[in-house]
Amino acid sequence: TSSTTALLSSRPISSSSKPSIRALSFNPVHSQGRRLYGGIGVPLRKGRSHLTISNVATEISPAQEQAQKLSKENQRPVYPFAAIVGQDEMKLCLLLNVIDPKIGGVMIMGDRGTGKSTTVRSLVDLLPEITVVAADPFNSDPEDPESMGMEVREKLIKGEQLPTIKTKINMVDLPLGATEDRVCGTIDIEKALTEGVKAFEPGLLAKANRGILYVDEVNLLDDHLVDVLLDSAASGWNTVEREGISISHPARFILIGSGNPEEGELRPQLLDRFGMHAQVGTVRDAELRVKIVEERARFDKNPKEFRETYKTDQEKLQDQITAARNCLSAVNIDHDLRVKISKVCAELNVDGLRGDIVTNRAAKALAALKGRDQVTPEDIAVVIPNCLRHRLRKDPLESIDSGSLVIEKFYEVFS
């Protein structure tokens, strides 16, 4: 089919604009009566317009790049992950999700003041680098079509060379007061008024693609945002319907939530979307409490000096995570162990198969973290309570099992 292509304005975008946006311009349809969307000819009714979608990426000037670098250097350093005392269950769940993002995230519930948010945010330093398509707002993977934006996929089909860069995995905070437009993305009205084109401004879900989406106090999140997260977590794509325009982009992220059970429980549908569940308790040992207080005081006094003392431990942990990610595909789990995992899930009346899948993945990730290529029953015993206990609850008024039922059934089946 032939169509008239609109020429986008080449005027420089103001520094207040986002680094990447999607511009949408309308063009007349010729007598063939077809719409080109995503490189595919789709029949279109007579009298309807033809929509062309393209990315417009701004070039960052050296001055802006230097300003961004200085801004990062001046940010308050985060507490080192290696310096966190205790809370081994929570730390292990987070590390396993970094090694294998397909586990599906982790829900951390516990008393206030137990370091939940501190631990999650300290994960930033340990996140490995990934390859992304340059100037792409969706962090598209140049080798995986499932995590590519529409325009990057079109370029790949045409055989164009995709410029790539290495960048650290993103961690995006989702505030409780965020609007749906900010989370999903919205039409850029300012650009529409100044340049005369309709432009889509990506939201937090676009930024979190192939990264981590962290929701603090997730049990207080508004229902309409919970519905958005459920939809994206289920499909791996976010679809935005605005002003008669429909746009989809990949939104595959590790969902991490934290909260205090005293403030209310999560909806069962959202709780089930978390691959693992970690419970955090207040440290009762007096000596350990003193050590935590002293370490925190040292960090508050001189954060950079404190981080230097843990630099070696941090680098060692980074290398361990990178090695585990590289050898994960070579880790094997025997058929007999898979059958026993599924038997545990069946006898505990776990709904669906997500529990089976997550337990298999978490056990393989743990084996990779330990530098082995074979899963053992001990690996399964460590991870299976975190993978299943939040899936046992049938009545929303019931509290989440501590894991004792799961462990009891595990030893019964694996004996």
Coordinates of C-alpha atoms in Angstrom, one line a residue:
T1 CA 0.0 0.0 0.0
S2 CA 1.1 3.6 -0.6
S3 CA 0.5 6.4 1.8
T4 CA 1.7 10.0 2.4
T5 CA 4.3 10.3 5.1
A6 CA 4.2 13.4 7.3
L7 CA 7.5 15.0 8.0
L8 CA 8.2 15.6 11.7
S9 CA 9.5 19.0 12.7
S10 CA 13.3 19.1 13.1
R11 CA 13.3 21.9 15.7
P12 CA 15.3 21.1 18.8
I13 CA 13.2 20.0 21.8
S14 CA 13.5 22.2 24.9
S15 CA 15.6 20.9 27.8
S16 CA 12.5 20.5 29.9
S17 CA 11.2 17.7 27.6
K18 CA 11.8 14.1 28.3
P19 CA 14.8 12.3 26.7
S20 CA 12.5 10.1 24.6
I21 CA 8.9 10.5 23.5
R22 CA 6.6 9.0 20.9
A23 CA 5.2 11.4 18.3
L24 CA 2.0 10.6 16.5
S25 CA 1.0 12.3 13.3
F26 CA -2.1 11.8 11.2
N27 CA -1.9 11.2 7.4
P28 CA -4.6 10.7 4.8
V29 CA -5.3 7.2 3.6
H30 CA -5.2 6.4 -0.1
S31 CA -7.6 4.4 -2.1
Q32 CA -6.3 1.1 -0.9
G33 CA -8.0 1.9 2.4
R34 CA -5.4 0.2 4.7
R35 CA -3.8 1.4 7.9
L36 CA -0.1 0.9 8.6
Y37 CA 0.4 0.2 12.3
G38 CA 3.6 -1.4 13.5
G39 CA 4.7 -2.2 9.9
I40 CA 1.6 -4.3 9.3
G41 CA -1.1 -3.4 6.8
V42 CA -4.5 -3.5 8.6
P43 CA -7.8 -2.9 6.7
L44 CA -9.4 0.4 7.6
R45 CA -12.9 1.7 7.0
K46 CA -13.5 4.5 4.5
G47 CA -13.2 8.0 5.9
R48 CA -10.8 7.0 8.7
S49 CA -7.4 8.5 9.1
H50 CA -4.0 6.8 8.9
L51 CA -1.8 6.8 12.0
T52 CA 2.0 6.8 11.9
I53 CA 3.9 6.2 15.1
S54 CA 7.6 7.0 15.5
N55 CA 10.1 7.6 18.2
V56 CA 11.7 11.1 18.5
A57 CA 14.9 10.9 20.6
T58 CA 16.6 14.1 21.7
E59 CA 20.4 14.2 21.7
I60 CA 21.9 15.1 25.0
S61 CA 24.4 17.9 24.8
P62 CA 27.8 17.5 26.6
A63 CA 26.8 20.2 29.1
Q64 CA 23.6 18.2 30.0
E65 CA 25.6 15.0 30.2
Q66 CA 28.1 16.7 32.6
A67 CA 25.2 18.1 34.7
Q68 CA 23.6 14.6 34.9
K69 CA 27.0 13.1 36.0
L70 CA 27.4 15.7 38.7
S71 CA 23.9 15.2 39.9
K72 CA 24.5 11.5 40.3
E73 CA 27.8 12.1 42.1
N74 CA 26.1 14.5 44.5
Q75 CA 23.2 12.1 45.4
R76 CA 23.2 10.8 48.9
P77 CA 24.8 7.3 48.9
V78 CA 22.6 4.4 49.7
Y79 CA 23.3 2.0 52.6
P80 CA 25.5 -0.9 51.4
F81 CA 23.7 -4.2 51.0
A82 CA 26.7 -6.1 52.5
A83 CA 26.4 -4.0 55.7
I84 CA 22.8 -5.1 56.5
V85 CA 22.8 -7.2 59.6
G86 CA 20.5 -10.2 59.8
Q87 CA 17.3 -10.4 57.7
D88 CA 18.8 -13.3 55.7
E89 CA 15.5 -14.4 54.3
M90 CA 14.7 -11.0 52.8
K91 CA 18.2 -10.6 51.4
L92 CA 18.1 -14.1 49.8
C93 CA 14.8 -13.5 48.1
L94 CA 16.0 -10.2 46.6
L95 CA 19.3 -11.8 45.3
L96 CA 17.4 -14.7 43.7
N97 CA 15.2 -12.3 41.8
V98 CA 18.1 -10.3 40.5
I99 CA 19.7 -13.6 39.3
D100 CA 16.5 -14.7 37.6
P101 CA 14.0 -11.9 37.0
K102 CA 11.4 -14.4 35.8
I103 CA 10.8 -15.6 39.4
G104 CA 8.3 -12.7 39.5
G105 CA 9.4 -10.4 42.3
V106 CA 9.1 -10.5 46.1
M107 CA 6.7 -9.2 48.7
I108 CA 8.3 -8.2 52.0
M109 CA 6.0 -7.8 55.0
G110 CA 7.2 -7.1 58.5
D111 CA 7.2 -4.8 61.5
R112 CA 7.9 -1.1 61.0
G113 CA 11.5 0.0 61.4
T114 CA 13.0 -3.4 60.4
G115 CA 15.0 -2.1 57.3
K116 CA 12.7 -3.2 54.5
S117 CA 13.0 -0.1 52.4
T118 CA 16.7 0.3 53.2
T119 CA 17.5 -3.2 52.1
V120 CA 15.5 -2.9 48.8
R121 CA 17.1 0.4 47.9
S122 CA 20.6 -0.9 48.8
L123 CA 20.1 -3.4 46.0
V124 CA 20.9 -0.7 43.4
D125 CA 24.6 -1.0 43.8
L126 CA 24.5 -4.8 43.1
L127 CA 22.4 -4.6 39.9
P128 CA 24.3 -5.9 36.9
E129 CA 24.6 -4.1 33.5
I130 CA 22.3 -5.0 30.6
T131 CA 22.5 -4.2 26.9
V132 CA 19.8 -1.8 25.7
V133 CA 19.0 -0.1 22.4
A134 CA 20.4 3.5 22.6
A135 CA 17.9 6.4 22.9
D136 CA 15.0 4.0 23.5
P137 CA 12.6 5.0 26.3
F138 CA 11.6 1.3 26.9
N139 CA 15.1 -0.2 27.5
S140 CA 14.5 -2.6 24.6
D141 CA 16.6 -5.7 24.4
P142 CA 18.3 -5.8 21.0
E143 CA 18.2 -9.6 21.0
D144 CA 14.7 -10.3 22.4
P145 CA 11.7 -9.2 20.3
E146 CA 9.4 -9.8 23.3
S147 CA 11.0 -6.9 25.3
M148 CA 11.3 -4.5 22.3
G149 CA 9.2 -1.4 21.7
M150 CA 7.2 -1.3 18.4
E151 CA 9.6 1.0 16.5
V152 CA 12.7 -1.0 17.5
R153 CA 11.0 -4.1 16.3
E154 CA 10.2 -2.5 13.0
K155 CA 13.9 -1.5 12.5
L156 CA 15.0 -5.0 13.3
I157 CA 12.5 -6.4 10.7
K158 CA 13.9 -4.0 8.1
G159 CA 17.4 -5.2 8.8
E160 CA 18.6 -1.9 10.3
Q161 CA 21.6 -1.8 12.6
L162 CA 20.5 -1.1 16.2
P163 CA 22.9 1.1 18.2
T164 CA 23.3 -0.4 21.7
I165 CA 24.7 0.8 25.0
K166 CA 25.5 -0.9 28.4
T167 CA 23.5 0.4 31.4
K168 CA 22.7 -0.7 34.9
I169 CA 19.3 -2.3 35.6
N170 CA 16.8 0.5 36.6
M171 CA 15.1 0.6 39.9
V172 CA 11.9 2.7 39.8
D173 CA 10.0 3.9 42.9
L174 CA 6.3 3.9 42.5
P175 CA 4.9 6.5 45.0
L176 CA 1.6 5.8 46.7
G177 CA 0.2 9.2 45.4
A178 CA 1.2 8.6 41.8
T179 CA -1.5 9.3 39.2
E180 CA -2.5 6.7 36.7
D181 CA -1.2 8.9 33.8
R182 CA 2.2 9.1 35.5
V183 CA 2.4 5.3 35.9
C184 CA 1.0 4.3 32.5
G185 CA 2.1 7.3 30.3
T186 CA 0.1 10.1 28.9
I187 CA -0.4 12.4 25.9
D188 CA 2.0 15.3 26.1
I189 CA -0.3 18.3 25.8
E190 CA 2.6 20.9 25.9
K191 CA 4.1 19.3 22.8
A192 CA 0.7 19.2 21.1
L193 CA 0.3 22.9 21.6
T194 CA 3.8 24.0 20.8
E195 CA 4.6 21.7 17.9
G196 CA 1.2 20.7 16.6
V197 CA 1.7 16.9 17.0
K198 CA 0.3 14.4 19.4
A199 CA 3.1 12.9 21.5
F200 CA 3.0 10.1 24.0
E201 CA 5.1 10.6 27.1
P202 CA 6.2 7.2 28.6
G203 CA 5.4 6.6 32.3
L204 CA 7.0 4.7 35.1
L205 CA 6.1 1.3 33.6
A206 CA 8.1 2.1 30.5
K207 CA 11.1 3.2 32.6
A208 CA 10.8 0.0 34.7
N209 CA 10.9 -2.4 31.7
R210 CA 13.7 -4.9 32.2
G211 CA 14.3 -3.4 35.6
I212 CA 12.8 -3.3 39.1
L213 CA 9.5 -1.6 40.1
Y214 CA 9.5 -0.9 43.9
V215 CA 6.3 -0.1 45.8
D216 CA 6.8 0.9 49.4
E217 CA 3.7 0.3 51.6
V218 CA 2.1 -1.6 48.7
N219 CA -0.8 -2.6 50.8
L220 CA -1.9 1.1 50.9
L221 CA -1.8 1.4 47.1
D222 CA -5.0 2.7 45.4
D223 CA -7.1 0.1 43.7
H224 CA -6.9 1.6 40.3
L225 CA -3.1 1.4 40.4
V226 CA -3.3 -2.1 41.7
D227 CA -5.4 -3.0 38.6
V228 CA -2.7 -1.4 36.3
L229 CA 0.0 -3.5 38.0
L230 CA -2.0 -6.7 37.7
D231 CA -2.6 -6.1 34.0
S232 CA 1.1 -5.4 33.3
A233 CA 2.4 -8.1 35.5
A234 CA 0.1 -10.7 33.8
S235 CA 0.9 -9.7 30.1
G236 CA 4.3 -8.1 30.3
W237 CA 2.8 -5.2 28.2
N238 CA 1.3 -1.9 29.1
T239 CA -1.5 -0.6 26.9
V240 CA -2.5 3.1 27.0
E241 CA -5.8 4.3 25.6
R242 CA -5.8 8.1 25.4
E243 CA -7.6 10.6 23.1
G244 CA -8.7 7.9 20.7
I245 CA -5.1 6.5 20.4
S246 CA -4.0 3.1 21.5
I247 CA -0.3 2.5 22.3
S248 CA 1.3 -0.7 23.7
H249 CA 4.8 -1.1 25.0
P250 CA 6.7 -3.8 26.9
A251 CA 6.6 -3.6 30.7
R252 CA 8.4 -6.6 32.0
F253 CA 9.8 -5.8 35.5
I254 CA 10.7 -7.4 38.8
L255 CA 7.9 -6.3 41.2
I256 CA 9.1 -5.7 44.7
G257 CA 6.7 -4.5 47.4
S258 CA 7.0 -3.9 51.1
G259 CA 4.6 -3.2 53.8
N260 CA 3.4 -3.5 57.4
P261 CA 0.7 -6.2 57.9
E262 CA -0.9 -4.0 60.6
E263 CA -1.9 -1.5 58.0
G264 CA -3.9 -4.1 56.0
E265 CA -3.4 -7.0 53.7
L266 CA -3.0 -7.1 49.9
R267 CA -5.7 -8.2 47.5
P268 CA -5.2 -12.0 46.8
Q269 CA -4.9 -11.3 43.1
L270 CA -2.0 -9.0 43.6
L271 CA -0.4 -11.1 46.3
D272 CA -0.3 -14.1 43.9
R273 CA 1.6 -12.0 41.3
F274 CA 4.6 -11.8 43.7
G275 CA 6.8 -14.8 43.0
M276 CA 8.2 -15.0 46.6
H277 CA 7.1 -13.7 50.0
A278 CA 9.5 -12.7 52.8
Q279 CA 8.6 -12.1 56.4
V280 CA 10.7 -9.7 58.4
G281 CA 10.8 -9.6 62.2
T282 CA 12.3 -7.3 64.7
V283 CA 15.8 -8.4 65.9
R284 CA 15.5 -9.5 69.6
D285 CA 19.2 -10.1 70.4
A286 CA 20.5 -7.1 72.4
E287 CA 24.1 -7.4 71.0
L288 CA 22.8 -7.5 67.4
R289 CA 20.6 -4.5 68.0
V290 CA 23.5 -2.5 69.3
K291 CA 25.6 -3.4 66.3
I292 CA 22.8 -2.3 63.9
V293 CA 22.5 1.0 65.7
E294 CA 26.2 1.6 65.7
E295 CA 26.5 0.8 62.0
R296 CA 23.7 3.1 61.2
A297 CA 25.3 5.9 63.2
R298 CA 28.5 5.5 61.3
F299 CA 26.7 5.7 58.0
D300 CA 24.8 8.8 58.9
K301 CA 28.0 10.5 60.1
N302 CA 30.1 9.9 57.0
P303 CA 28.2 7.8 54.3
K304 CA 31.1 7.8 51.7
E305 CA 33.7 6.6 54.3
F306 CA 31.3 4.0 55.6
R307 CA 30.7 2.7 52.0
E308 CA 34.4 2.4 51.4
T309 CA 34.7 0.0 54.3
Y310 CA 32.3 -2.4 52.6
K311 CA 33.6 -1.8 49.1
T312 CA 35.4 -5.2 48.9
D313 CA 32.3 -7.1 50.2
Q314 CA 30.1 -5.3 47.7
E315 CA 32.4 -6.1 44.8
K316 CA 32.6 -9.8 45.8
L317 CA 28.8 -10.0 46.0
Q318 CA 28.5 -8.3 42.6
D319 CA 30.9 -10.8 41.0
Q320 CA 28.9 -13.6 42.6
I321 CA 25.6 -12.4 41.1
T322 CA 27.2 -11.9 37.7
A323 CA 28.6 -15.4 37.7
A324 CA 25.2 -16.8 38.9
R325 CA 23.4 -15.0 36.1
N326 CA 25.8 -16.4 33.5
C327 CA 25.6 -20.0 34.6
L328 CA 21.9 -20.0 35.4
S329 CA 20.9 -21.6 32.0
A330 CA 23.3 -24.5 32.7
V331 CA 21.7 -25.4 36.1
N332 CA 19.7 -28.7 36.0
I333 CA 16.9 -29.9 38.3
D334 CA 16.1 -33.7 38.2
H335 CA 12.7 -34.8 37.0
D336 CA 12.2 -36.6 40.3
L337 CA 12.6 -33.4 42.3
R338 CA 10.2 -31.6 39.9
V339 CA 7.6 -34.2 40.6
K340 CA 8.0 -33.9 44.3
I341 CA 7.7 -30.1 44.2
S342 CA 4.4 -30.4 42.3
K343 CA 3.2 -33.1 44.8
V344 CA 3.8 -30.6 47.6
C345 CA 1.9 -27.9 45.8
A346 CA -1.0 -30.3 45.0
E347 CA -1.3 -31.6 48.6
L348 CA -1.3 -28.1 49.9
N349 CA -4.1 -27.2 47.5
V350 CA -2.2 -24.4 45.9
D351 CA -4.3 -22.7 43.2
G352 CA -2.8 -22.7 39.7
L353 CA 0.7 -23.7 38.7
R354 CA 2.5 -20.5 39.5
G355 CA 3.8 -22.0 42.8
D356 CA 5.3 -24.9 40.9
I357 CA 7.0 -22.7 38.4
V358 CA 8.4 -20.2 40.9
T359 CA 9.7 -22.9 43.2
N360 CA 11.6 -24.6 40.3
R361 CA 13.1 -21.2 39.2
A362 CA 14.1 -20.1 42.7
A363 CA 15.8 -23.4 43.5
K364 CA 17.8 -23.2 40.3
A365 CA 18.8 -19.6 41.0
L366 CA 19.9 -20.6 44.5
A367 CA 22.0 -23.4 43.1
A368 CA 23.6 -20.9 40.6
L369 CA 24.3 -18.5 43.5
K370 CA 26.2 -21.3 45.3
G371 CA 28.1 -22.0 42.1
R372 CA 26.6 -25.4 41.4
D373 CA 25.0 -26.8 38.2
Q374 CA 22.7 -29.2 40.0
V375 CA 19.7 -28.5 42.3
T376 CA 19.6 -30.4 45.6
P377 CA 16.7 -31.1 48.0
E378 CA 18.4 -28.7 50.4
D379 CA 18.0 -25.9 47.8
I380 CA 14.3 -26.6 47.5
A381 CA 13.9 -26.7 51.3
V382 CA 15.3 -23.2 51.6
V383 CA 13.1 -21.5 49.0
I384 CA 9.8 -23.4 49.0
P385 CA 8.3 -21.7 52.1
N386 CA 8.9 -18.3 50.4
C387 CA 7.4 -19.5 47.2
L388 CA 4.2 -21.1 48.5
R389 CA 3.1 -19.7 51.9
H390 CA 1.3 -16.6 50.5
R391 CA -0.6 -18.9 48.1
L392 CA -2.2 -21.1 50.8
R393 CA -4.7 -18.5 52.0
K394 CA -8.2 -19.2 50.8
D395 CA -10.0 -16.7 53.1
P396 CA -8.8 -13.1 52.9
L397 CA -9.3 -12.7 56.6
E398 CA -6.8 -15.4 57.4
S399 CA -3.2 -14.4 58.1
I400 CA -0.4 -15.6 55.9
D401 CA 1.2 -18.9 57.1
S402 CA 4.7 -18.5 58.6
G403 CA 5.9 -21.4 56.4
S404 CA 5.5 -24.2 59.0
L405 CA 2.8 -25.9 57.0
V406 CA 4.9 -25.8 53.8
I407 CA 8.0 -27.2 55.6
E408 CA 6.0 -29.9 57.3
K409 CA 4.5 -31.0 53.9
F410 CA 8.0 -30.7 52.3
Y411 CA 9.6 -33.2 54.7
E412 CA 6.6 -35.5 54.4
V413 CA 7.0 -35.7 50.6
F414 CA 10.8 -35.6 50.3
S415 CA 11.4 -38.1 53.1

